[in-house]
Short mmCIF file of C-alpha atoms in Angstrom, two decimals:
data_model
loop_
_atom_site.label_atom_id
_atom_site.label_comp_id
_atom_site.label_asym_id
_atom_site.label_seq_id
_atom_site.Cartn_x
_atom_site.Cartn_y
_atom_site.Cartn_z
CA MET N 1 0.00 0.00 0.00
CA ARG N 2 1.43 3.36 -1.01
CA LYS N 3 1.45 6.35 1.29
CA LYS N 4 -1.20 9.03 1.04
CA ILE N 5 0.15 11.98 -0.97
CA ALA N 6 -1.76 14.93 0.49
CA GLU N 7 -4.13 15.94 3.25
CA ILE N 8 -6.15 18.96 4.32
CA ARG N 9 -4.73 21.06 7.17
CA ASP N 10 -6.55 24.19 8.37
CA GLY N 11 -8.59 24.18 5.18
CA LYS N 12 -5.52 24.02 2.93
CA ARG N 13 -4.16 21.05 1.01
CA VAL N 14 -0.55 20.16 1.80
CA ILE N 15 1.71 17.41 0.46
CA ILE N 16 2.58 14.90 3.18
CA LYS N 17 4.52 12.48 0.95
CA LYS N 18 7.53 14.58 0.01
CA PRO N 19 9.84 12.77 -2.45
CA GLU N 20 13.45 12.04 -1.57
CA LEU N 21 15.90 14.30 -3.42
CA LEU N 22 18.82 12.10 -4.44
CA ALA N 23 22.07 13.75 -5.56
CA PRO N 24 25.34 12.53 -7.10
CA ALA N 25 28.74 12.83 -5.46
CA GLY N 26 32.06 11.94 -7.07
CA ASN N 27 34.12 12.63 -3.94
CA LEU N 28 33.78 13.49 -0.26
CA GLU N 29 33.65 17.25 -0.80
CA LYS N 30 30.81 16.92 -3.30
CA LEU N 31 28.98 14.59 -0.90
CA LYS N 32 29.08 17.22 1.84
CA VAL N 33 28.02 20.00 -0.52
CA ALA N 34 25.12 17.94 -1.87
CA ILE N 35 23.80 17.33 1.63
CA LEU N 36 24.35 20.91 2.81
CA TYR N 37 22.54 22.21 -0.27
CA GLY N 38 19.46 20.07 0.37
CA ALA N 39 19.88 16.45 -0.74
CA ASP N 40 18.02 13.86 1.33
CA ALA N 41 20.33 11.16 0.01
CA VAL N 42 23.53 10.88 -2.03
CA PHE N 43 24.72 8.14 -4.34
CA ILE N 44 28.43 7.48 -4.66
CA GLY N 45 30.77 4.98 -6.27
CA GLY N 46 33.33 2.76 -4.61
CA LYS N 47 36.59 1.48 -5.98
CA LYS N 48 34.88 -1.63 -7.42
CA PHE N 49 31.72 -2.72 -9.24
CA GLY N 50 30.61 0.76 -10.40
CA LEU N 51 30.03 2.37 -13.81
CA ARG N 52 32.16 5.50 -13.32
CA SER N 53 35.68 4.13 -13.11
CA SER N 54 37.15 7.52 -14.11
CA ALA N 55 35.45 9.34 -11.23
CA ASP N 56 37.33 9.94 -7.98
CA ASN N 57 35.29 7.26 -6.19
CA PHE N 58 35.38 6.39 -2.49
CA SER N 59 37.51 4.15 -0.34
CA ILE N 60 35.70 2.28 2.43
CA GLU N 61 37.20 4.73 4.93
CA GLU N 62 35.87 7.71 2.95
CA MET N 63 32.47 6.05 2.76
CA ALA N 64 32.41 5.70 6.54
CA GLU N 65 33.26 9.39 6.92
CA GLY N 66 30.55 10.30 4.42
CA VAL N 67 28.02 8.16 6.30
CA GLN N 68 28.81 9.93 9.57
CA PHE N 69 28.37 13.34 7.91
CA ALA N 70 25.13 12.21 6.29
CA LYS N 71 23.68 10.84 9.53
CA ALA N 72 24.46 14.13 11.29
CA HIS N 73 22.28 15.83 8.66
CA ASN N 74 19.55 13.15 8.49
CA ALA N 75 20.64 11.98 5.04
CA LYS N 76 21.40 8.56 3.51
CA ILE N 77 24.24 7.21 1.39
CA TYR N 78 23.78 4.71 -1.45
CA VAL N 79 26.65 3.04 -3.34
CA THR N 80 26.58 2.08 -7.01
CA THR N 81 27.52 -1.55 -7.68
CA ASN N 82 25.88 -1.49 -11.10
CA ILE N 83 28.30 -3.14 -13.53
CA PHE N 84 27.32 -6.08 -15.68
CA ALA N 85 29.87 -8.41 -14.14
CA HIS N 86 32.18 -10.82 -15.92
CA ASP N 87 33.64 -13.72 -13.96
CA GLU N 88 36.88 -11.88 -13.23
CA ASP N 89 34.94 -8.91 -11.85
CA LEU N 90 33.44 -10.91 -9.00
CA ALA N 91 36.56 -11.55 -6.98
CA ASP N 92 36.17 -10.31 -3.38
CA LEU N 93 32.49 -9.42 -3.97
CA ASP N 94 31.32 -10.77 -0.61
CA ALA N 95 34.10 -9.01 1.28
CA TYR N 96 33.26 -5.73 -0.47
CA LEU N 97 29.55 -5.98 0.34
CA ILE N 98 30.32 -6.82 3.97
CA ALA N 99 32.62 -3.77 4.13
CA LEU N 100 29.84 -1.55 2.76
CA GLU N 101 27.51 -2.78 5.49
CA GLY N 102 30.21 -2.17 8.08
CA ALA N 103 30.70 1.39 6.83
CA GLY N 104 27.01 2.10 7.40
CA ILE N 105 25.96 2.34 3.75
CA TYR N 106 22.16 2.49 3.57
CA GLY N 107 21.72 0.82 0.20
CA ILE N 108 23.37 -0.33 -3.01
CA ILE N 109 22.24 0.25 -6.60
CA VAL N 110 22.62 -3.00 -8.56
CA ALA N 111 22.15 -4.32 -12.09
CA ASP N 112 23.62 -7.82 -11.93
CA PRO N 113 21.27 -10.42 -10.34
CA TYR N 114 24.17 -12.28 -8.72
CA ILE N 115 25.30 -9.15 -6.87
CA ILE N 116 21.71 -8.72 -5.69
CA HIS N 117 21.68 -12.32 -4.46
CA ARG N 118 25.00 -12.07 -2.61
CA CYS N 119 24.10 -8.78 -0.92
CA GLN N 120 20.89 -10.24 0.44
CA ILE N 121 22.90 -13.10 1.95
CA VAL N 122 26.11 -11.49 3.26
CA ALA N 123 24.98 -7.90 3.92
CA PRO N 124 21.29 -8.13 4.83
CA LEU N 125 21.19 -4.70 6.54
CA VAL N 126 21.95 -2.99 3.21
CA GLU N 127 18.94 -2.10 1.07
CA VAL N 128 19.04 -3.32 -2.54
CA HIS N 129 17.89 -0.96 -5.29
CA LEU N 130 17.61 -2.13 -8.90
CA SER N 131 19.76 0.02 -11.21
CA THR N 132 18.39 1.80 -14.25
CA GLN N 133 20.93 -0.34 -16.15
CA GLN N 134 18.29 -3.10 -16.04
CA SER N 135 15.99 -0.91 -18.19
CA LEU N 136 12.86 -1.59 -16.15
CA LEU N 137 9.94 -0.45 -18.33
CA ASN N 138 6.83 -2.23 -16.99
CA TRP N 139 4.95 -2.93 -13.79
CA GLN N 140 5.24 -6.72 -14.12
CA THR N 141 9.03 -6.52 -13.85
CA ALA N 142 8.73 -4.12 -10.94
CA SER N 143 6.39 -6.60 -9.24
CA PHE N 144 8.90 -9.41 -9.87
CA TYR N 145 11.69 -7.53 -8.10
CA GLU N 146 9.34 -6.56 -5.30
CA LYS N 147 8.66 -10.25 -4.70
CA GLU N 148 12.41 -10.91 -4.83
CA GLY N 149 12.83 -8.67 -1.81
CA LEU N 150 14.29 -5.53 -3.40
CA HIS N 151 13.49 -2.28 -1.63
CA ARG N 152 13.45 0.02 -4.67
CA VAL N 153 13.65 0.02 -8.47
CA VAL N 154 15.22 2.80 -10.49
CA LEU N 155 13.05 3.13 -13.57
CA ALA N 156 14.48 3.34 -17.06
CA ARG N 157 14.98 6.90 -18.29
CA GLU N 158 12.94 5.94 -21.35
CA MET N 159 9.59 5.63 -19.55
CA MET N 160 6.68 7.96 -20.22
CA LYS N 161 4.45 9.44 -17.52
CA GLU N 162 1.59 7.00 -18.17
CA GLU N 163 3.93 4.01 -17.91
CA ILE N 164 5.35 5.27 -14.61
CA GLN N 165 1.83 5.80 -13.32
CA GLU N 166 0.92 2.20 -14.12
CA VAL N 167 3.87 0.93 -12.05
CA ILE N 168 2.71 3.17 -9.19
CA ASP N 169 -0.87 1.90 -9.46
CA LYS N 170 -0.01 -1.80 -9.62
CA THR N 171 2.95 -2.22 -7.25
CA ALA N 172 4.03 -1.07 -3.79
CA ILE N 173 7.81 -1.09 -4.30
CA GLU N 174 9.67 2.23 -3.98
CA LEU N 175 10.23 4.00 -7.29
CA GLU N 176 13.18 6.19 -8.18
CA VAL N 177 13.04 8.39 -11.30
CA PHE N 178 15.71 10.53 -12.97
CA ILE N 179 14.79 14.22 -13.09
CA HIS N 180 18.00 15.87 -14.28
CA GLY N 181 21.25 15.01 -16.05
CA ALA N 182 22.76 13.28 -19.04
CA MET N 183 20.75 10.99 -21.29
CA CYS N 184 22.22 8.01 -23.09
CA ILE N 185 21.80 7.44 -26.82
CA ALA N 186 21.12 3.79 -25.94
CA PHE N 187 18.70 2.27 -23.45
CA SER N 188 19.98 3.47 -20.06
CA GLY N 189 23.62 2.78 -20.78
CA ARG N 190 23.23 -0.45 -22.75
CA CYS N 191 25.72 0.70 -25.37
CA THR N 192 28.86 -0.88 -26.83
CA LEU N 193 30.12 1.99 -28.99
CA SER N 194 32.85 2.66 -26.44
CA ASN N 195 33.84 -1.02 -26.47
CA HIS N 196 34.24 -1.08 -30.25
CA MET N 197 35.90 2.31 -30.66
CA THR N 198 38.29 2.41 -27.69
CA SER N 199 38.14 -1.08 -26.08
CA ARG N 200 36.69 0.54 -22.96
CA ASP N 201 33.65 -1.37 -21.69
CA SER N 202 30.78 1.01 -21.02
CA ASN N 203 29.00 -1.56 -18.86
CA ARG N 204 32.03 -2.16 -16.67
CA GLY N 205 32.70 1.49 -15.91
CA GLY N 206 34.84 2.58 -18.84
CA CYS N 207 32.49 4.47 -21.20
CA CYS N 208 34.37 7.04 -23.30
CA GLN N 209 31.08 8.68 -24.42
CA SER N 210 31.57 7.97 -28.11
CA CYS N 211 28.10 9.33 -28.86
CA ARG N 212 29.27 12.80 -27.84
CA TRP N 213 32.21 12.90 -30.20
CA GLU N 214 31.91 15.02 -33.33
CA TYR N 215 31.59 13.09 -36.57
CA ASP N 216 31.77 13.90 -40.27
CA LEU N 217 28.98 12.69 -42.52
CA VAL N 218 30.42 11.10 -45.63
CA ALA N 219 29.00 9.55 -48.78
CA GLU N 220 29.02 5.77 -49.24
CA SER N 221 32.15 6.04 -51.29
CA GLY N 222 33.86 7.69 -48.31
CA ALA N 223 35.18 10.43 -50.55
CA GLU N 224 32.77 13.30 -49.96
CA VAL N 225 31.21 14.99 -46.94
CA VAL N 226 27.43 14.98 -47.35
CA LYS N 227 26.37 18.53 -46.49
CA THR N 228 22.72 17.95 -47.43
CA ILE N 229 22.20 15.58 -44.49
CA ALA N 230 23.88 17.78 -41.92
CA ALA N 231 22.42 21.03 -43.31
CA ASP N 232 24.83 23.84 -42.42
CA LEU N 233 26.58 21.88 -39.66
CA ASP N 234 30.13 20.78 -40.29
CA GLN N 235 29.95 17.97 -37.75
CA PHE N 236 27.36 16.17 -35.65
CA SER N 237 27.04 13.93 -32.63
CA MET N 238 24.55 11.21 -31.72
CA SER N 239 23.81 12.52 -28.25
CA PRO N 240 20.37 13.51 -26.95
CA LYS N 241 19.93 16.73 -25.03
CA ASP N 242 20.32 16.44 -21.28
CA LEU N 243 17.26 15.72 -19.17
CA SER N 244 15.57 18.43 -17.13
CA LEU N 245 12.14 17.83 -15.61
CA LEU N 246 12.09 21.03 -13.56
CA GLN N 247 8.73 22.16 -14.89
CA SER N 248 7.19 18.70 -14.43
CA ILE N 249 8.18 18.30 -10.78
CA PRO N 250 4.72 19.30 -9.44
CA GLU N 251 2.91 16.57 -11.39
CA MET N 252 5.63 14.05 -10.48
CA ILE N 253 5.11 14.85 -6.79
CA GLU N 254 1.36 14.35 -7.23
CA MET N 255 2.01 10.96 -8.84
CA GLY N 256 3.65 9.78 -5.62
CA ILE N 257 7.13 8.95 -6.96
CA ASP N 258 9.38 8.12 -4.01
CA SER N 259 12.76 9.46 -5.12
CA PHE N 260 13.89 12.14 -7.59
CA LYS N 261 17.38 11.47 -8.91
CA ILE N 262 19.92 13.94 -10.27
CA GLU N 263 22.58 12.38 -12.51
CA GLY N 264 26.23 13.45 -12.52
CA ARG N 265 28.83 11.85 -10.25
CA MET N 266 31.57 13.25 -12.50
CA LYS N 267 30.12 16.76 -12.59
CA SER N 268 31.60 19.74 -10.72
CA ILE N 269 30.86 20.89 -7.20
CA HIS N 270 29.16 23.92 -8.79
CA TYR N 271 26.81 21.65 -10.76
CA VAL N 272 25.96 19.61 -7.66
CA ALA N 273 25.28 22.68 -5.50
CA THR N 274 23.21 24.47 -8.14
CA THR N 275 21.02 21.58 -9.23
CA VAL N 276 20.39 20.33 -5.71
CA SER N 277 19.51 23.78 -4.33
CA VAL N 278 17.11 24.54 -7.21
CA TYR N 279 15.23 21.25 -6.99
CA ARG N 280 15.20 21.43 -3.17
CA LYS N 281 13.56 24.86 -3.25
CA LEU N 282 11.06 23.78 -5.89
CA ILE N 283 10.02 20.61 -4.05
CA ASP N 284 9.62 22.44 -0.73
CA LEU N 285 7.68 25.35 -2.21
CA TYR N 286 5.26 23.06 -4.01
CA CYS N 287 4.69 20.76 -1.04
CA GLU N 288 3.93 23.72 1.25
CA ASN N 289 1.17 25.12 -0.98
CA PRO N 290 0.46 22.95 -4.02
CA ASP N 291 -2.85 24.50 -5.04
CA ASP N 292 -1.48 28.03 -5.32
CA PHE N 293 1.99 27.13 -6.59
CA VAL N 294 3.50 29.06 -9.51
CA LEU N 295 6.94 28.13 -10.79
CA ASP N 296 9.28 31.07 -10.20
CA ALA N 297 11.18 32.03 -13.36
CA ALA N 298 14.17 32.73 -11.11
CA LEU N 299 14.50 29.00 -10.41
CA ILE N 300 14.67 28.26 -14.13
CA ALA N 301 17.31 30.95 -14.60
CA GLU N 302 19.29 29.67 -11.61
CA LEU N 303 19.43 26.14 -12.99
CA GLN N 304 20.89 27.42 -16.25
CA LYS N 305 23.84 28.99 -14.42
CA CYS N 306 25.60 25.68 -13.82
CA ALA N 307 27.59 23.88 -16.48
CA ASN N 308 25.13 22.02 -18.66
CA ARG N 309 24.19 21.36 -22.22
CA ALA N 310 20.82 22.11 -23.81
CA THR N 311 18.01 20.28 -22.01
CA ALA N 312 14.66 18.69 -22.79
CA GLU N 313 11.99 16.65 -20.98
CA SER N 314 12.96 13.57 -22.95
CA PHE N 315 10.42 10.71 -22.69
CA PHE N 316 8.28 11.95 -19.79
CA HIS N 317 5.58 13.62 -21.93
CA GLY N 318 5.90 11.35 -24.96
CA MET N 319 8.34 9.97 -27.49
CA PRO N 320 11.07 12.57 -28.14
CA ASP N 321 11.64 13.83 -31.67
CA GLU N 322 14.67 15.27 -33.46
CA LYS N 323 14.31 18.55 -31.54
CA GLN N 324 15.46 16.73 -28.41
CA GLN N 325 18.73 15.66 -30.01
CA LEU N 326 21.97 17.57 -29.52
CA PHE N 327 23.49 17.83 -32.96
CA ASN N 328 26.41 20.12 -32.22
CA SER N 329 28.08 22.05 -29.42
CA ARG N 330 26.61 25.39 -30.46
CA MET N 331 23.37 24.32 -28.80
CA GLU N 332 24.95 24.45 -25.33
CA HIS N 333 23.77 27.01 -22.80
CA PRO N 334 26.18 29.66 -21.52
CA THR N 335 27.11 29.17 -17.87
CA LYS N 336 28.30 31.26 -14.95
CA GLU N 337 31.85 30.58 -13.84
CA PHE N 338 32.38 28.97 -10.45
CA ILE N 339 35.22 30.82 -8.71
CA GLY N 340 35.32 29.92 -5.01
CA ILE N 341 33.93 28.74 -1.68
CA THR N 342 33.59 30.67 1.58
CA GLN N 343 35.61 29.43 4.55
CA GLY N 344 35.05 32.01 7.27
CA PHE N 345 34.74 35.68 8.19
CA GLN N 346 36.99 38.12 10.08
CA LYS N 347 34.48 40.33 11.88
CA GLU N 348 37.05 42.82 13.15
CA LYS N 349 38.16 43.62 9.59
CA ASN N 350 34.97 42.73 7.67
CA LEU N 351 36.90 40.34 5.48
CA LEU N 352 35.41 37.22 3.93
CA LYS N 353 37.76 34.23 3.74
CA LEU N 354 37.58 32.33 0.45
CA GLU N 355 39.15 29.32 -1.21
CA GLN N 356 39.72 30.20 -4.87
CA ARG N 357 38.65 27.69 -7.54
CA ASN N 358 38.93 29.83 -10.70
CA PHE N 359 40.54 33.14 -11.60
CA PHE N 360 38.87 36.37 -10.52
CA LYS N 361 40.18 39.89 -10.01
CA LYS N 362 39.51 43.24 -8.43
CA GLY N 363 36.57 44.94 -10.11
CA ASP N 364 34.72 41.71 -10.99
CA THR N 365 31.07 41.38 -10.03
CA ILE N 366 30.48 38.09 -8.27
CA GLU N 367 27.47 36.23 -6.87
CA PHE N 368 27.18 34.21 -3.68
CA PHE N 369 24.59 31.45 -3.42
CA GLY N 370 23.73 28.88 -0.80
CA PRO N 371 20.96 26.51 0.31
CA LYS N 372 19.20 28.83 2.75
CA MET N 373 19.85 32.30 1.38
CA GLU N 374 18.90 34.60 -1.44
CA ASN N 375 21.65 35.13 -4.02
CA ILE N 376 23.91 38.09 -3.26
CA SER N 377 25.58 40.15 -5.99
CA TRP N 378 28.83 41.87 -4.93
CA LYS N 379 31.60 43.89 -6.57
CA VAL N 380 35.14 42.92 -5.56
CA THR N 381 36.81 46.12 -4.34
CA ALA N 382 40.02 44.50 -3.07
CA ILE N 383 41.71 41.10 -2.71
CA PHE N 384 44.19 40.08 0.00
CA ASN N 385 46.30 36.92 -0.02
CA ALA N 386 46.87 34.64 2.99
CA ALA N 387 49.64 36.95 4.24
CA MET N 388 47.18 39.87 4.10
CA GLU N 389 49.05 41.48 1.21
CA GLU N 390 46.80 43.23 -1.31
CA VAL N 391 46.88 41.61 -4.76
CA ASP N 392 45.10 42.48 -7.99
CA ALA N 393 43.73 38.96 -8.63
CA ALA N 394 43.23 35.47 -7.23
CA ARG N 395 45.31 33.47 -9.66
CA HIS N 396 46.37 30.27 -7.96
CA PRO N 397 44.10 27.19 -7.70
CA GLN N 398 42.69 26.68 -4.21
CA GLU N 399 44.66 29.57 -2.71
CA ILE N 400 43.18 31.29 0.35
CA VAL N 401 42.22 34.92 -0.22
CA TYR N 402 40.16 37.56 1.56
CA ILE N 403 37.81 40.20 0.17
CA PRO N 404 35.97 43.06 1.93
CA PHE N 405 32.38 42.05 2.66
CA ASP N 406 29.59 43.32 4.87
CA ARG N 407 28.40 40.12 6.60
CA GLU N 408 29.26 36.58 7.59
CA LEU N 409 28.19 33.80 5.22
CA PRO N 410 27.77 30.09 5.98
CA GLU N 411 30.72 27.84 5.25
CA TYR N 412 30.48 26.22 1.81
CA THR N 413 28.64 29.19 0.31
CA LEU N 414 29.68 29.11 -3.35
CA MET N 415 30.71 32.03 -5.58
CA ARG N 416 30.16 32.67 -9.27
CA LYS N 417 31.60 35.34 -11.54
CA LEU N 418 28.79 37.39 -13.08
CA GLU N 419 30.79 40.14 -14.84
CA SER N 420 34.46 40.77 -15.40
CA ASN N 421 35.62 44.38 -15.42
#
């Protein structure tokens, strides 16, 4: 039986089943930022069995530290173990699963049935969530995994609203749905282009993203570029636009979906902070007053400030057409440059302590943003290095600098460059 979605309080309808906001984290710093900026849960990768082998990924010790941080903020940590395993991949599987349980991991995200089976036996305190790699597209399959004892299924990115609704209506298992991030040209990662073109197995964590490369279109003879097919484009890719369901979040909440997932364990800290804070604010605002909710254009504009390509709603409202394909890089959105993170405040001198992440200089207009504050625009009137010597710019990666500011800001408040003077 699924939970009731809404109830009447003091004559006003409120949402009582608020979906989990699930964020990606490629390292410990991103994990902490995701949680501080509003994630209810974070998914990470370990050193084995995951599909992002080129990400930083977590040691067991780092996982344990992440779990402690998450518990202090009432959040959960899930670990991806979602490869399609070959025999040689399964060495030390039991020991790894036992170590995850010992580190306090709440759940694992799995594609291979054998990994599911072993987790249920050797690490029974760890929840098992079916990965989107299994391309679950119907309620009968969801019901099968429910009977097999799984706690949650991550639905295929290729499902339409009506199909998701049918799974909700006919099963009781928890449902996780992607709301933002990259889309695959194949069914939820079931692609072998990378294998053929670079000998890197996309389903064992080595995808080189061949679909995003730029290609020439040539005639059958191989001698002539076919301009008529590519119109005025010199090159093309096979990649779809990224997914963004920002404007569909209200109806997804009303459907009763249990978890909203943001993709991007290899994305920047700026991407994680921006996407999580925007979706957090949207979910909370809608749940507080669903009947009078109006989507603030400022949230749409805020989401476009992080590094991302052109976006679309993909399959949610029907089969996507050619307008939802990304044919060349000129369709990318401009972004705002991430330049630093706050680390403290010297009240006696009204100086804000910052850790620099990208170049900025005196005279630039910057913007501060955080999970529980309105964005603040500020002109940099001076910059001081760690020795309190005035400098004209912050040039060195991760150097500590100070700028004059009129108030204290929470630690991990992020900065963007709006204008360069």
